[in-house]
Short mmCIF file of C-alpha atoms and ligand atoms in Angstrom, two decimals:
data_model
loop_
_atom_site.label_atom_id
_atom_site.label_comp_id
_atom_site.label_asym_id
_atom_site.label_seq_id
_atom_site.Cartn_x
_atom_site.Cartn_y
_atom_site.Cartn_z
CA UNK N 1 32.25 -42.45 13.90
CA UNK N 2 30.43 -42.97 10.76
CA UNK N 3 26.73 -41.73 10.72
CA UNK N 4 26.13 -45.07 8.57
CA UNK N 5 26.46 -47.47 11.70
CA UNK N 6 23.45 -45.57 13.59
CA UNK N 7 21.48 -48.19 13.46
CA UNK N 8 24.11 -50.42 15.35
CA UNK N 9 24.42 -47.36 18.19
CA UNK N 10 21.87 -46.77 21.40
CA UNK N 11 21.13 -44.06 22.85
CA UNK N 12 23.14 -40.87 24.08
CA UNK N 13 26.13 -42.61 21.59
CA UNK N 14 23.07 -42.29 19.43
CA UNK N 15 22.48 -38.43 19.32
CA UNK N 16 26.53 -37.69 19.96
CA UNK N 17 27.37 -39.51 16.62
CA UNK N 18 24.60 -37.11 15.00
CA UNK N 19 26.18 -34.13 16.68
CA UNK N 20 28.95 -34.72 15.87
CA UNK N 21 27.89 -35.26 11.88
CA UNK N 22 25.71 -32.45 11.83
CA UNK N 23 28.77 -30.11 13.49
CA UNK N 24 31.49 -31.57 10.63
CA UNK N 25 28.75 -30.52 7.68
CA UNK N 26 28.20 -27.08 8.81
CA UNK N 27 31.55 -26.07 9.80
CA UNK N 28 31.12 -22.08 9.66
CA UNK N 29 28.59 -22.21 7.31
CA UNK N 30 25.76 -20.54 8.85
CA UNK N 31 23.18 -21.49 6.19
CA UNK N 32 23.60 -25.29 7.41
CA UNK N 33 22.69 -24.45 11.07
CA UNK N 34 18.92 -23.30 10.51
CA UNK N 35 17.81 -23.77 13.40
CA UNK N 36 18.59 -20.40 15.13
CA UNK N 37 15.37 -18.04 16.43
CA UNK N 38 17.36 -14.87 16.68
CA UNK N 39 17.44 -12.20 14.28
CA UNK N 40 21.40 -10.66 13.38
CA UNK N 41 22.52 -7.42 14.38
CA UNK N 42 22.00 -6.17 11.24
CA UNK N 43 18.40 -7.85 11.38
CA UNK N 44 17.43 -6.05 14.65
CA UNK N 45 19.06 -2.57 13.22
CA UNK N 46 16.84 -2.47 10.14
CA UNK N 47 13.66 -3.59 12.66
CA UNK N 48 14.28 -0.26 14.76
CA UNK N 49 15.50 1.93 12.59
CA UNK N 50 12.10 0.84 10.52
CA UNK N 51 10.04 0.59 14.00
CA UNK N 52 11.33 4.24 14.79
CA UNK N 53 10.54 5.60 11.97
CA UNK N 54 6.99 4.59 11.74
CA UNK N 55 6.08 5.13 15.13
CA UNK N 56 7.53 8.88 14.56
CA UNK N 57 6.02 9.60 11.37
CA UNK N 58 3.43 7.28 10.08
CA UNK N 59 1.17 6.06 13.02
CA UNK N 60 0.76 9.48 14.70
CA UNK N 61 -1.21 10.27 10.95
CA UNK N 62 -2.62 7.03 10.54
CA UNK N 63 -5.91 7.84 11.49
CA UNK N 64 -6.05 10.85 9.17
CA UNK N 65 -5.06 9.16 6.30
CA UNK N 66 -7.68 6.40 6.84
CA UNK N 67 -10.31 9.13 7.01
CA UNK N 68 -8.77 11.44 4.05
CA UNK N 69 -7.95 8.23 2.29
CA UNK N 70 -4.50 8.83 1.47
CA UNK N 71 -0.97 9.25 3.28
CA UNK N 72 1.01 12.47 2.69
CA UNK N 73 2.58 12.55 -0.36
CA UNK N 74 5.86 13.07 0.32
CA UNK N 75 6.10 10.29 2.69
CA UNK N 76 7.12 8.53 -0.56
CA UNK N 77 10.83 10.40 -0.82
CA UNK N 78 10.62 10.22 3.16
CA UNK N 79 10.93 6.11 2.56
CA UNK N 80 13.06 6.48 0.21
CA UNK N 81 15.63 8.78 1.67
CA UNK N 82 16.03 6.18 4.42
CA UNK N 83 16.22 3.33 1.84
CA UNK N 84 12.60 1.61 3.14
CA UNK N 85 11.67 1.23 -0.55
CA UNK N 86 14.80 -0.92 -1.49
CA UNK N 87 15.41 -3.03 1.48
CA UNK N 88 16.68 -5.93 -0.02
CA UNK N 89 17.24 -4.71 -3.43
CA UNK N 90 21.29 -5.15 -3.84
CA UNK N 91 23.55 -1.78 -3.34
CA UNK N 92 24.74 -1.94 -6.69
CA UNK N 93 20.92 -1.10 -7.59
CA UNK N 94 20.56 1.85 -5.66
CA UNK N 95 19.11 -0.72 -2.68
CA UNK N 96 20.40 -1.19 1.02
CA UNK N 97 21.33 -4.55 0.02
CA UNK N 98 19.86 -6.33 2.94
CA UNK N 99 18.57 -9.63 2.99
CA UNK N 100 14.85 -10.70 2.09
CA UNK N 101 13.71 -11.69 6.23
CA UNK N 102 14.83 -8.04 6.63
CA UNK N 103 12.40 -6.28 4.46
CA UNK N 104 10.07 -8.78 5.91
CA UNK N 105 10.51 -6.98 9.62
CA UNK N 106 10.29 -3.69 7.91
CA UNK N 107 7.13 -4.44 6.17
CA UNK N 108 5.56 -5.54 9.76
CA UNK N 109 6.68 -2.38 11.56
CA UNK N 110 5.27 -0.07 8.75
CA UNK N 111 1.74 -2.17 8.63
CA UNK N 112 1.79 -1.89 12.28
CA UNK N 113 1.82 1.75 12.53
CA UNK N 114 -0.20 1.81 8.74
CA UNK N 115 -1.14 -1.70 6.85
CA UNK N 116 -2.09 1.17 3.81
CA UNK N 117 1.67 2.32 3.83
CA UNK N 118 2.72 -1.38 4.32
CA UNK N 119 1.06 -2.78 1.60
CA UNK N 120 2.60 0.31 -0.86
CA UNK N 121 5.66 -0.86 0.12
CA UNK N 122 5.47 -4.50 -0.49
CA UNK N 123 3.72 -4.30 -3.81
CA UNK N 124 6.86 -1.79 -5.20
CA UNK N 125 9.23 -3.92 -3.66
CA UNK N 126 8.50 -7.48 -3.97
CA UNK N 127 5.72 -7.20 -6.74
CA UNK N 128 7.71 -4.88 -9.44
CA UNK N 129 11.32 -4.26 -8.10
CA UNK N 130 12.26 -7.80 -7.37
CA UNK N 131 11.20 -9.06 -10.34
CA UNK N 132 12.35 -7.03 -12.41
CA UNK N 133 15.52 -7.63 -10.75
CA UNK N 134 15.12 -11.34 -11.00
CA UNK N 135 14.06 -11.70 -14.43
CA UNK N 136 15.15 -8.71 -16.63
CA UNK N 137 18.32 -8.09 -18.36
CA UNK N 138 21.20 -6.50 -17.55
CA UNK N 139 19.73 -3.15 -19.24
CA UNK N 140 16.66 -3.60 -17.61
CA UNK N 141 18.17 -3.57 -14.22
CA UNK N 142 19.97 -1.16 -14.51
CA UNK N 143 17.86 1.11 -16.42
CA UNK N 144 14.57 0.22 -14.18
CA UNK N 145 15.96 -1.03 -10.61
CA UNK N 146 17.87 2.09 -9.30
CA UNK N 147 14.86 4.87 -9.48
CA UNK N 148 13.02 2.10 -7.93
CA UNK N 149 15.11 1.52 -5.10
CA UNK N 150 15.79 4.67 -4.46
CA UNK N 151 11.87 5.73 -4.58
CA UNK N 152 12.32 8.39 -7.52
CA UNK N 153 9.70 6.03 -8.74
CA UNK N 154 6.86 4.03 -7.44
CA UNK N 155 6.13 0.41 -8.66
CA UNK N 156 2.56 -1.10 -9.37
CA UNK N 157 1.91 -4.77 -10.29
CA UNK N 158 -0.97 -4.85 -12.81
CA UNK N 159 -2.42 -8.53 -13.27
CA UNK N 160 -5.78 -8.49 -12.09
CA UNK N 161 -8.72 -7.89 -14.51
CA UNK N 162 -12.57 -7.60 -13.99
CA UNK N 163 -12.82 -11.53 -15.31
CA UNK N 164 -9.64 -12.28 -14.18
CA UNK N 165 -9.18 -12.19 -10.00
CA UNK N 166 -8.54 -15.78 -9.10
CA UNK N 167 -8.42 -17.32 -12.39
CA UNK N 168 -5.26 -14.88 -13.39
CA UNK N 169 -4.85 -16.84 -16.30
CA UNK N 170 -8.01 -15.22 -18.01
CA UNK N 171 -6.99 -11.86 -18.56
CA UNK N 172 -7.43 -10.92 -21.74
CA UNK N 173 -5.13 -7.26 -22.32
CA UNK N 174 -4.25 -8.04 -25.42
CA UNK N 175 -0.39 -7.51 -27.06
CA UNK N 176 -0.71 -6.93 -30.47
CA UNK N 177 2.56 -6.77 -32.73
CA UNK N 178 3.48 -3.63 -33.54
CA UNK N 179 6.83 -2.16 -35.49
CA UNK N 180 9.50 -3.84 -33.57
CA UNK N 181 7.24 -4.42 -30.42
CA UNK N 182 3.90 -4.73 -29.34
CA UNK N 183 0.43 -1.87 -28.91
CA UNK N 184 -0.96 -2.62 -25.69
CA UNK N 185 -4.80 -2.62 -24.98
CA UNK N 186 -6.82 -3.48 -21.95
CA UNK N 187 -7.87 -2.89 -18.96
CA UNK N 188 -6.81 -3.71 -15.43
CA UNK N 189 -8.81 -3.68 -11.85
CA UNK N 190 -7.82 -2.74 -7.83
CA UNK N 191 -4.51 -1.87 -8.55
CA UNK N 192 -2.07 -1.07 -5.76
CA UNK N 193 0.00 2.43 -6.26
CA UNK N 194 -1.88 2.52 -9.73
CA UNK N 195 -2.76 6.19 -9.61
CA UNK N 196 1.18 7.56 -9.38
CA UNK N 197 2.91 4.61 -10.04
CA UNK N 198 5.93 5.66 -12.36
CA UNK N 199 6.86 1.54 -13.35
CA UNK N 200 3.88 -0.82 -13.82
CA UNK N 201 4.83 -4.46 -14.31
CA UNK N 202 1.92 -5.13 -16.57
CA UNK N 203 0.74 -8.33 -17.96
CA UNK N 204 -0.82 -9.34 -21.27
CA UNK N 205 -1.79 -11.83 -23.94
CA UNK N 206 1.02 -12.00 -26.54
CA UNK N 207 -0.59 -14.94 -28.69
CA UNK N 208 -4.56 -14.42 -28.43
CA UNK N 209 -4.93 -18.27 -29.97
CA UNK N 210 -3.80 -19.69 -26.83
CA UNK N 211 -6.52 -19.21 -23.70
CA UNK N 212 -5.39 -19.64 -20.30
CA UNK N 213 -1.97 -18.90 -18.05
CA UNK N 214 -0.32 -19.76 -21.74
CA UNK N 215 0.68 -16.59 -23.81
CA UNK N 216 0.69 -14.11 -21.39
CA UNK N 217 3.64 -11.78 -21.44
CA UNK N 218 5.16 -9.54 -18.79
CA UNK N 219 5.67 -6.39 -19.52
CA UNK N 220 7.55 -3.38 -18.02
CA UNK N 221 5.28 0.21 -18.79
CA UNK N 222 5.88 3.60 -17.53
CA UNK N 223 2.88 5.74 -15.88
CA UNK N 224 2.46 7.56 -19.08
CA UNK N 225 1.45 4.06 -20.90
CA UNK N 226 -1.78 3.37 -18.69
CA UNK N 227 -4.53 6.21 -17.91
CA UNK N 228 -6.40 6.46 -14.15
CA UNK N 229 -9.79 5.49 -14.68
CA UNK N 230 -11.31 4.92 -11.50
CA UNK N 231 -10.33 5.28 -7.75
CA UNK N 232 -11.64 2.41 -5.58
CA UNK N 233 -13.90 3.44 -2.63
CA UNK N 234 -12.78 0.36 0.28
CA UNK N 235 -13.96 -1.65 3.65
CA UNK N 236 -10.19 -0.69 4.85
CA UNK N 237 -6.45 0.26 3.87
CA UNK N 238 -7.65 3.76 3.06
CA UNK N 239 -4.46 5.44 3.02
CA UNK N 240 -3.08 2.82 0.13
CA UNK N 241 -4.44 3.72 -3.39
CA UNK N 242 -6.21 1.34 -5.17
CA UNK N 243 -7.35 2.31 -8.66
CA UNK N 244 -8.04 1.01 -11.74
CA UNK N 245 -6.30 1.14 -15.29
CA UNK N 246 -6.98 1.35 -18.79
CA UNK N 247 -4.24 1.16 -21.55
CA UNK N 248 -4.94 2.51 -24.78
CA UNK N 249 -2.89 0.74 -27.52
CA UNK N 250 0.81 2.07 -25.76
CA UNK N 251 3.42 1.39 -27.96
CA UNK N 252 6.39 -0.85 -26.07
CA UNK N 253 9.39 -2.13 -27.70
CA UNK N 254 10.92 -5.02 -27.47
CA UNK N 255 13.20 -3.54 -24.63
CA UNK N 256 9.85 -3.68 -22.29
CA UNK N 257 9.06 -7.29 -22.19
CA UNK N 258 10.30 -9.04 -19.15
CA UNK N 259 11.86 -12.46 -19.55
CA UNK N 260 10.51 -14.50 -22.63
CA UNK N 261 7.55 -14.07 -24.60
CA UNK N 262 4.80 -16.25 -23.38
CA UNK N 263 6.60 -16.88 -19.86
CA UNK N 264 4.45 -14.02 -18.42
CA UNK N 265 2.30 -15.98 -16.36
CA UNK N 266 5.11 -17.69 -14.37
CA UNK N 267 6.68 -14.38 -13.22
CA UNK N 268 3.62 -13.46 -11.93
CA UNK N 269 3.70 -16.21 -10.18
CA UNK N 270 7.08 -16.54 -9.19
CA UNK N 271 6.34 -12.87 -8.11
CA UNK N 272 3.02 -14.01 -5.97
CA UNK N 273 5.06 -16.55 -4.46
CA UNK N 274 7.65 -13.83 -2.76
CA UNK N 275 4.71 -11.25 -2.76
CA UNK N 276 2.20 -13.43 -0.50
CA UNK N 277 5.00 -13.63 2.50
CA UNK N 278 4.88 -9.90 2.32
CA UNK N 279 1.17 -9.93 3.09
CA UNK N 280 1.37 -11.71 5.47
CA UNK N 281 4.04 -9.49 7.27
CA UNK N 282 1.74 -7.36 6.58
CA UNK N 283 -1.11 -9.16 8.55
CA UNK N 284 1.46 -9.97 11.54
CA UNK N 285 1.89 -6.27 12.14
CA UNK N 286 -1.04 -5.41 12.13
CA UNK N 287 -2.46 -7.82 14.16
CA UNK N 288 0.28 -6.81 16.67
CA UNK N 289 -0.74 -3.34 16.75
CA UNK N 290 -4.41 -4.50 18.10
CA UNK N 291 -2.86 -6.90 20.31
CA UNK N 292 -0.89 -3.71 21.76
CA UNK N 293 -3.61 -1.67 22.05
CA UNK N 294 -6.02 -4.84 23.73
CA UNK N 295 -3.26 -5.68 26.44
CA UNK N 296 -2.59 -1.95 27.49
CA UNK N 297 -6.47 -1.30 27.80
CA UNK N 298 -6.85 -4.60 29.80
CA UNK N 299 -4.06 -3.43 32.22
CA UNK N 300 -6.26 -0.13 32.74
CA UNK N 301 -9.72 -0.69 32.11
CA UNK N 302 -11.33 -1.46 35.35
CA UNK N 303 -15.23 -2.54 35.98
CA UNK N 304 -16.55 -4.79 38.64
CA UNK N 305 -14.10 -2.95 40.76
CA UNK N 306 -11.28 -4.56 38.98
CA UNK N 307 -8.93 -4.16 35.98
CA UNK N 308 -10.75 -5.86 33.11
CA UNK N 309 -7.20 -8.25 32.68
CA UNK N 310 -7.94 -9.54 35.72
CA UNK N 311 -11.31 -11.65 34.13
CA UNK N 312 -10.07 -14.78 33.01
CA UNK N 313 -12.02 -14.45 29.51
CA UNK N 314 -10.11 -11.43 28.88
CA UNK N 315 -6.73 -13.64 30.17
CA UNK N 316 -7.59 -16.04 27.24
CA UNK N 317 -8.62 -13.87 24.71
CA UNK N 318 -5.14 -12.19 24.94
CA UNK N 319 -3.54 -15.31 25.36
CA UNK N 320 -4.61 -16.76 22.25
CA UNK N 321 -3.49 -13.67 20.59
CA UNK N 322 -0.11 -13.58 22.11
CA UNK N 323 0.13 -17.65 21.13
CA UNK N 324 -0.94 -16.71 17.20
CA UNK N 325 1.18 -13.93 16.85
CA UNK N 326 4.29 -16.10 17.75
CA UNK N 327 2.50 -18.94 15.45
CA UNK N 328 2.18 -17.05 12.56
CA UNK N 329 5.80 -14.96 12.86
CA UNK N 330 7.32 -18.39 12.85
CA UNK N 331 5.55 -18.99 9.35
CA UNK N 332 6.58 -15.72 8.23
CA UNK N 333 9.98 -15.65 8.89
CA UNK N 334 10.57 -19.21 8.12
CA UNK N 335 9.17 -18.37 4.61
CA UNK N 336 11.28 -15.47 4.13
CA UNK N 337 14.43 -17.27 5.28
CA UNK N 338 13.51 -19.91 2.87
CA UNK N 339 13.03 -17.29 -0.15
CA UNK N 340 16.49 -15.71 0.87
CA UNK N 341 18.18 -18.92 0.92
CA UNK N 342 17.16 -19.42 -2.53
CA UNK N 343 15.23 -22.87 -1.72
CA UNK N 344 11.60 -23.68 -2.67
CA UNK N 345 9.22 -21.10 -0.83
CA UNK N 346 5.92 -21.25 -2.54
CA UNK N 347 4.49 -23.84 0.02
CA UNK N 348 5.69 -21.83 3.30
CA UNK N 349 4.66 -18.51 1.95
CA UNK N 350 0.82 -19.70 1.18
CA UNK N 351 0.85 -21.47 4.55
CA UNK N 352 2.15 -17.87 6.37
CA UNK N 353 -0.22 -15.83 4.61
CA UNK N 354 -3.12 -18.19 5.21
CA UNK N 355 -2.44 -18.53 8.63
CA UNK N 356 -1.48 -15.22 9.41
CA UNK N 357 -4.22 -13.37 7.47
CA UNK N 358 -7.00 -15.53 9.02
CA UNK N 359 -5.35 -14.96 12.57
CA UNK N 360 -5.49 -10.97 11.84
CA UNK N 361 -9.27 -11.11 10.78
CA UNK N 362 -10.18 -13.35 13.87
CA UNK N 363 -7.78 -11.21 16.46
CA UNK N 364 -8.52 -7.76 15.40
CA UNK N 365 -12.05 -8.63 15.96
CA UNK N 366 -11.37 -9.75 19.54
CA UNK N 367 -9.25 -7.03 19.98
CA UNK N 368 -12.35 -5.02 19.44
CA UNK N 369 -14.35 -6.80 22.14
CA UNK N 370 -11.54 -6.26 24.77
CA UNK N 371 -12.06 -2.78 23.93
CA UNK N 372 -15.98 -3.10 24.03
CA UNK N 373 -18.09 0.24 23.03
CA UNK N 374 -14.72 1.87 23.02
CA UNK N 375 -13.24 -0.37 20.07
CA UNK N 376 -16.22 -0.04 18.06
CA UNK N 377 -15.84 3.73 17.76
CA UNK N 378 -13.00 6.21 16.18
CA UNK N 379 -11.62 6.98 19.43
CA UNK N 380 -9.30 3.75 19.13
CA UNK N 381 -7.37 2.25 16.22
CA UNK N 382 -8.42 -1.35 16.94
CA UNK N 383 -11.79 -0.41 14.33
CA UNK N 384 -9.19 0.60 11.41
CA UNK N 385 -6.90 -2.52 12.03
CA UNK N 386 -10.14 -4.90 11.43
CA UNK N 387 -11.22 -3.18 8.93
CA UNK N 388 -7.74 -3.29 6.86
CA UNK N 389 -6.86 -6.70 8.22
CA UNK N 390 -9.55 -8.14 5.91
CA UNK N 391 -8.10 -7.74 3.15
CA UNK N 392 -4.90 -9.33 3.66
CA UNK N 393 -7.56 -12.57 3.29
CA UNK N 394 -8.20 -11.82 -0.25
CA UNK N 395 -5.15 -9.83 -2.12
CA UNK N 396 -2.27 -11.69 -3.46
CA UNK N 397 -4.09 -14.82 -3.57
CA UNK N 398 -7.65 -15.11 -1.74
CA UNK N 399 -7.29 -17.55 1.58
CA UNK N 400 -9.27 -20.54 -0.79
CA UNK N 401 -6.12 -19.60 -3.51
CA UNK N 402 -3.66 -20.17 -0.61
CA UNK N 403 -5.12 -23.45 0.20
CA UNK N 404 -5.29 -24.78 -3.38
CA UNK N 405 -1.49 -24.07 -3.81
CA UNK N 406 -0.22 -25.80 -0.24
CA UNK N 407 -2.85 -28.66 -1.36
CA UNK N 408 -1.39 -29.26 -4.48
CA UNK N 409 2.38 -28.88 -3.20
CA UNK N 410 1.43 -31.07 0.23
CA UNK N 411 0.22 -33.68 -2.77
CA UNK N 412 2.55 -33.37 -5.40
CA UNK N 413 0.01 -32.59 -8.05
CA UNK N 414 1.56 -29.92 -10.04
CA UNK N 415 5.41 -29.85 -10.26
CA UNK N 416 6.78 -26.37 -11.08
CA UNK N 417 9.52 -25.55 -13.44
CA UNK N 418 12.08 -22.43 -12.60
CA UNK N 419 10.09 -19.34 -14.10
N1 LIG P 1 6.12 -20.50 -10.10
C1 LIG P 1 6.45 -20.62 -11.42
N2 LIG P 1 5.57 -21.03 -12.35
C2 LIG P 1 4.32 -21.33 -11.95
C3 LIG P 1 3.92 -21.22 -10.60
C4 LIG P 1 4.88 -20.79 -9.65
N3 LIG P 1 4.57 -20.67 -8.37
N4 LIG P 1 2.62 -21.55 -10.51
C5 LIG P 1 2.22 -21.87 -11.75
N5 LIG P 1 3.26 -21.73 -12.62
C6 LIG P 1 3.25 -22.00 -14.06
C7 LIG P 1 2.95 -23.47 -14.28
O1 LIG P 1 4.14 -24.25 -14.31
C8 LIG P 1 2.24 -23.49 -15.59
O2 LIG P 1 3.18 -23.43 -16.64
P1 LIG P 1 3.27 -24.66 -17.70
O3 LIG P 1 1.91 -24.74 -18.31
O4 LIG P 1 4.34 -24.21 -18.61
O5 LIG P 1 3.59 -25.86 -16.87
C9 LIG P 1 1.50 -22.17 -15.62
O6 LIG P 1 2.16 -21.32 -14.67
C10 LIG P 1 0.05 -22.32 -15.25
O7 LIG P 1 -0.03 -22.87 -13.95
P2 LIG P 1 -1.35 -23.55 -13.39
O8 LIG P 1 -1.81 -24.60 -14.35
O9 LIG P 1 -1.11 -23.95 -11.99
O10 LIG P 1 -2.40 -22.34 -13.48
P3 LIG P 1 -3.86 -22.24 -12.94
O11 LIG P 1 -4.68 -21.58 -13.95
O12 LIG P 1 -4.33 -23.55 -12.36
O13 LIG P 1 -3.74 -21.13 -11.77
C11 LIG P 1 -3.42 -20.25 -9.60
C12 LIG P 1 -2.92 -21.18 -10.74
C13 LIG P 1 -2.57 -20.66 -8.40
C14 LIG P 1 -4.88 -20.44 -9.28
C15 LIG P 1 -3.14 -18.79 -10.02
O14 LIG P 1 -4.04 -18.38 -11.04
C16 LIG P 1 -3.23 -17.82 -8.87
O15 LIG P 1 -2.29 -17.69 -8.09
N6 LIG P 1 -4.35 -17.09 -8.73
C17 LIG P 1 -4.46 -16.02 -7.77
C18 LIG P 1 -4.08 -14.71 -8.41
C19 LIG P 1 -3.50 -13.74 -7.42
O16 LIG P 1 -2.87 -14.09 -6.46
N7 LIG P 1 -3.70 -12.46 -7.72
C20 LIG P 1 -3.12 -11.44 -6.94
C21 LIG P 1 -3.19 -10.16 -7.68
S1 LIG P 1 -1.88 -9.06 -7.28
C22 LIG P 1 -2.28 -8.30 -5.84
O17 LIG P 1 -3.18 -8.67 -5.15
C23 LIG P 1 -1.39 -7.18 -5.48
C24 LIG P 1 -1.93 -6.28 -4.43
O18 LIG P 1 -2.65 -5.37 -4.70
C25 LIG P 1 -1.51 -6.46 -3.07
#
C-alpha cells in the first residue's frame, strides 16, 4: 500500500501501512531504525573495560587526589596505553576508532570514579583532538592527531580570558603578522590540562579592527608557546588542573592556524557544541556515583529501629534520583548519537548538559542528606561529588549559556552555517 492514501485508511490498517513503510526505508540500515535503547556489544565492551579500569585504579585514589590536588602522573600513559585518550579518534590516527556515544560511556565511568580525571579526558579529546581532526589539514592530522590519541601528548583548549567567559567573542589575544605567520600575545584564564598540556588549541584576534566573535583565529601551539602563570585554587575537581596562561609574542607559522583565518570563533563553537555533551557525561557519572553511595547507605543505615530506606522520604529522595539519572542519560546519549550520526546536535547537547548538570548539583546535595552528619564529613565521597558536580553548571557554557542556545534554536533566531 502506498503511505499517500493514509488518510483514506482506519485504524490497525492505519499503523500496518506505516510499518510496513517505515520497514521498506530502513531495510538493514541501522541508522534509519533509531529507536533502539540498547547499547552494541562493542558499546557495552568499551563501558567495562572503561568501568574496570576506573574502579581498579582511579576511584580507590580519588580521595587523595582531591586532597593533594592532583592525580598521579603517570595515570596519563596509564589512559593512554589502554586507548581511553582516543576513544573515538579513528585507528588510522593512532585512536581506537570507536564511535562518539562510546567515549560518551567512558567519560561517565571515569567521572564516576573521578569527575577531575573525567573532565581531563574530555577537554583532550573532544575540545583539542576532535577538532583538530575535524578541521585541520591533512598535515595537521597527521602531524598533531596520533601523539594525541595515543596520550604522548595532552590537549588543552584555551578560549577563555579574564573579560572574556561568557561573552567568548571578547577575547582580545592578539595575532599579529609576523614573517610568514603570526607573534602571539595574550593571556588566557581556568584552563583545563594547561599546566602540562603538550597541544593547546588556542584562540586569537587575527584582524584587531573587527570586535566581537569576528576575526578570531584558531590556532594550534605547543606547551613551549604559552608559560604557567598561575594554578587555580577550586570549590571542587581538585585532581584536574586548572591554570592559567600567558603567551609572550610565540612565533607560529602559517602551518598552526586551524581552518581559515577569521573562522576561529566557529570552531570553538562547533567544538563547544560536541564538548558540552561531554560535560554532561561527565555530570551523569558523577551523579551516579552519589546515587550509589545514597542507596547502599539507605539499605544499611538503621535508626528508629529500622533501616533508614525503609522512611518513605528517603524512598522518594532516591526515587527521584533514580528517575533523573535515567532522564538525563536519555539526553546524553541521544545527543551523542545525534553528533555521531553527523546530524544537527547543538540543541540536544545544551539541553543534556543543562539538564544533567542541574540534576548533579540538586542530587549530590540530597545524596548528602541521605547520608546526614556522615555525608557532610571526609569519611564519604558524597562531599567531593557536590563539590565537583558544581562546576559542570558553569564550564563549557554556564547553565544561563545553555539556555540562550536551546532558546534561540527552539525559536529559530540564529541559523548556523557549517563551521
Ligand atoms: N557552530 C558554528 N558556528 C557558530 C555556532 C555553532 N554552534 N554558534 C555561533 N556560531 C558562529 C555564528 O554563525 C556567527 O558567525 P557569523 O557572524 O559568520 O554568522 C559567529 O559564530 C558568532 O555567533 P553569535 O552571534 O551567536 O555569537 P555571540 O557573541 O552571540 O555568542 C555564545 C554566542 C553562544 C554566547 C557563545 O559566546 C558561547 O558559547 N559562550 C560560552 C563560552 C563557553 O562555553 N566557554 C567555555 C570555555 S571552554 C571550557 O570550559 C573548557 C573546560 O575547561 C571544561
Amino acid at each position: 500500500m502506498d503511505v499517500g492514501r493514509l488518510p483514506e485508511i482506519e485504524g490497525l490498517a492505519r499503523l500496518r501501512v506505516c510499518a510496513e513503510h517505515v520497514q521498506g526505508e530502513a531495510g538493514h540500515d541501522y541508522t534509519r531504525r533509531p529507536m533502539r535503547f540498547s547499547l552494541s556489544d562493542d558499546q557495552r565492551e568499551i563501558q567495562s573495560l572503561a568501568r574496570e579500569f576506573a574502579q581498579a585504579e582511579i576511584e580507590p585514589n580519588a580521595a587523595t587526589w582531591d586532597r593533594e590536588h592532583g592525580f598521579a602522573p603517570e595515570l596519563i600513559g596509564k589512559l593512554g596505553r589502554l586507548g581511553l585518550l582516543g576513544v573515538c579518534i579513528p585507528e588510522e590516527y593512532g585512536g581506537a576508532g570507536a564511535d562518539f556515544l562510546s567515549y560518551v560511556l567512558v567519560l561517565e565511568e571515569l567521572s564516576r570514579a573521578d569527575a577531575g580525571v573525567g573532565v581531563t579526558v574530555a577537554v583532550h579529546t573532544s575540545a583539542v583532538t576532535l577538532p583538530i581532526l575535524i578541521f585541520g589539514t591533512d598535515e595537521q592530522r597527521s602531524r598533531f592527531v596520533p601523539p594525541l590519541a595515543r596520550g604522548e601528548s595532552v590537549g588543552a583548549f584555551a578560549l577563555t580570558e579574564p573579560e572574556a567567559g561568557s561573552d567568548a567573542g571578547a577575547l582580545r589575544t592578539a595575532a599579529i603578522p609576523a614573517g610568514e605567520g603570526w607573534s602571539i600575545s595574550g593571556s588566557k584564564q581556568w584552563i583545563t590540562n594547561g599546566s602540562f598540556a603538550g597541544t593547546v588549541l588556542l584562540f586569537a584576534r587575527t584582524d584587531p579592527e573587527m570586535p566581537g566573535p569576528k576575526g578570531v583565529s584558531a590556532f594550534i601551539l605547543d606547551g613551549e608557546h604559552v608559560r604557567v602563570t598561575r594554578e587555580e585554587e577550586k570549590l571542587g575537581l581538585n585532581s584536574s588542573s586548572t591554570s592559567d596562561l600567558a603567551i609572550e609574542a610565540a612565533e607560529v607559522g602559517r602551518d598552526r592556524l586551524l581552518h581559515e583565518e577569521g573562522k576561529g570563533f566557529a570552531v570553538a563553537m562547533a567544538t563547544l557544541d560536541g564538548g558540552r555533551i561531554g560535560i554532561a557525561a561527565q555530570a551523569l557519572g558523577i551523579t551516579q556515583a552519589a546515587y550509589d553511595v545514597a542507596r547502599t547507605y539507605a539499605l544499611e543505615r538503621r535508626q528508629f529501629g529500622q533501616r533508614i530506606a525503609e522512611f518513605q522520604a528517603v524512598q522518594w529522595k532516591l526515587a527521584d534520583m533514580a528517575t533523573q539519572l535515567d532522564a538525563a542519560r536519555l539526553l546524553v546519549y541521544r545527543a551523542a548519537w545525534l553528533k555521531q550520526e553527523g546530524r544537527p546536535h547543538a540543541e540536544a547537547g545544551a539541553k543534556a548538559k543543562l539538564f544533567a548538570s542541574e540534576m548533579a548539583r540538586r542530587q549530590t546535595a540530597e545524596a548528602i542528606q541521605v547520608l546526614g552528619g556522615y555525608g557532610y564529613t571526609k569519611e564519604f565521597p558524597v562531599e567531593r561529588y557536590y563539590r565537583d558536580a558544581k562546576i559542570t553548571e558553569i564550564y563549557e557554557g554556564t547553565s544561563e549559556i545553555q539556555r540562550l542556545v536551546i532558546a534561540r534554536s527552539i525559536l529559530g533566531l540564529r541559523e548556523r552555517e557549517p563551521a
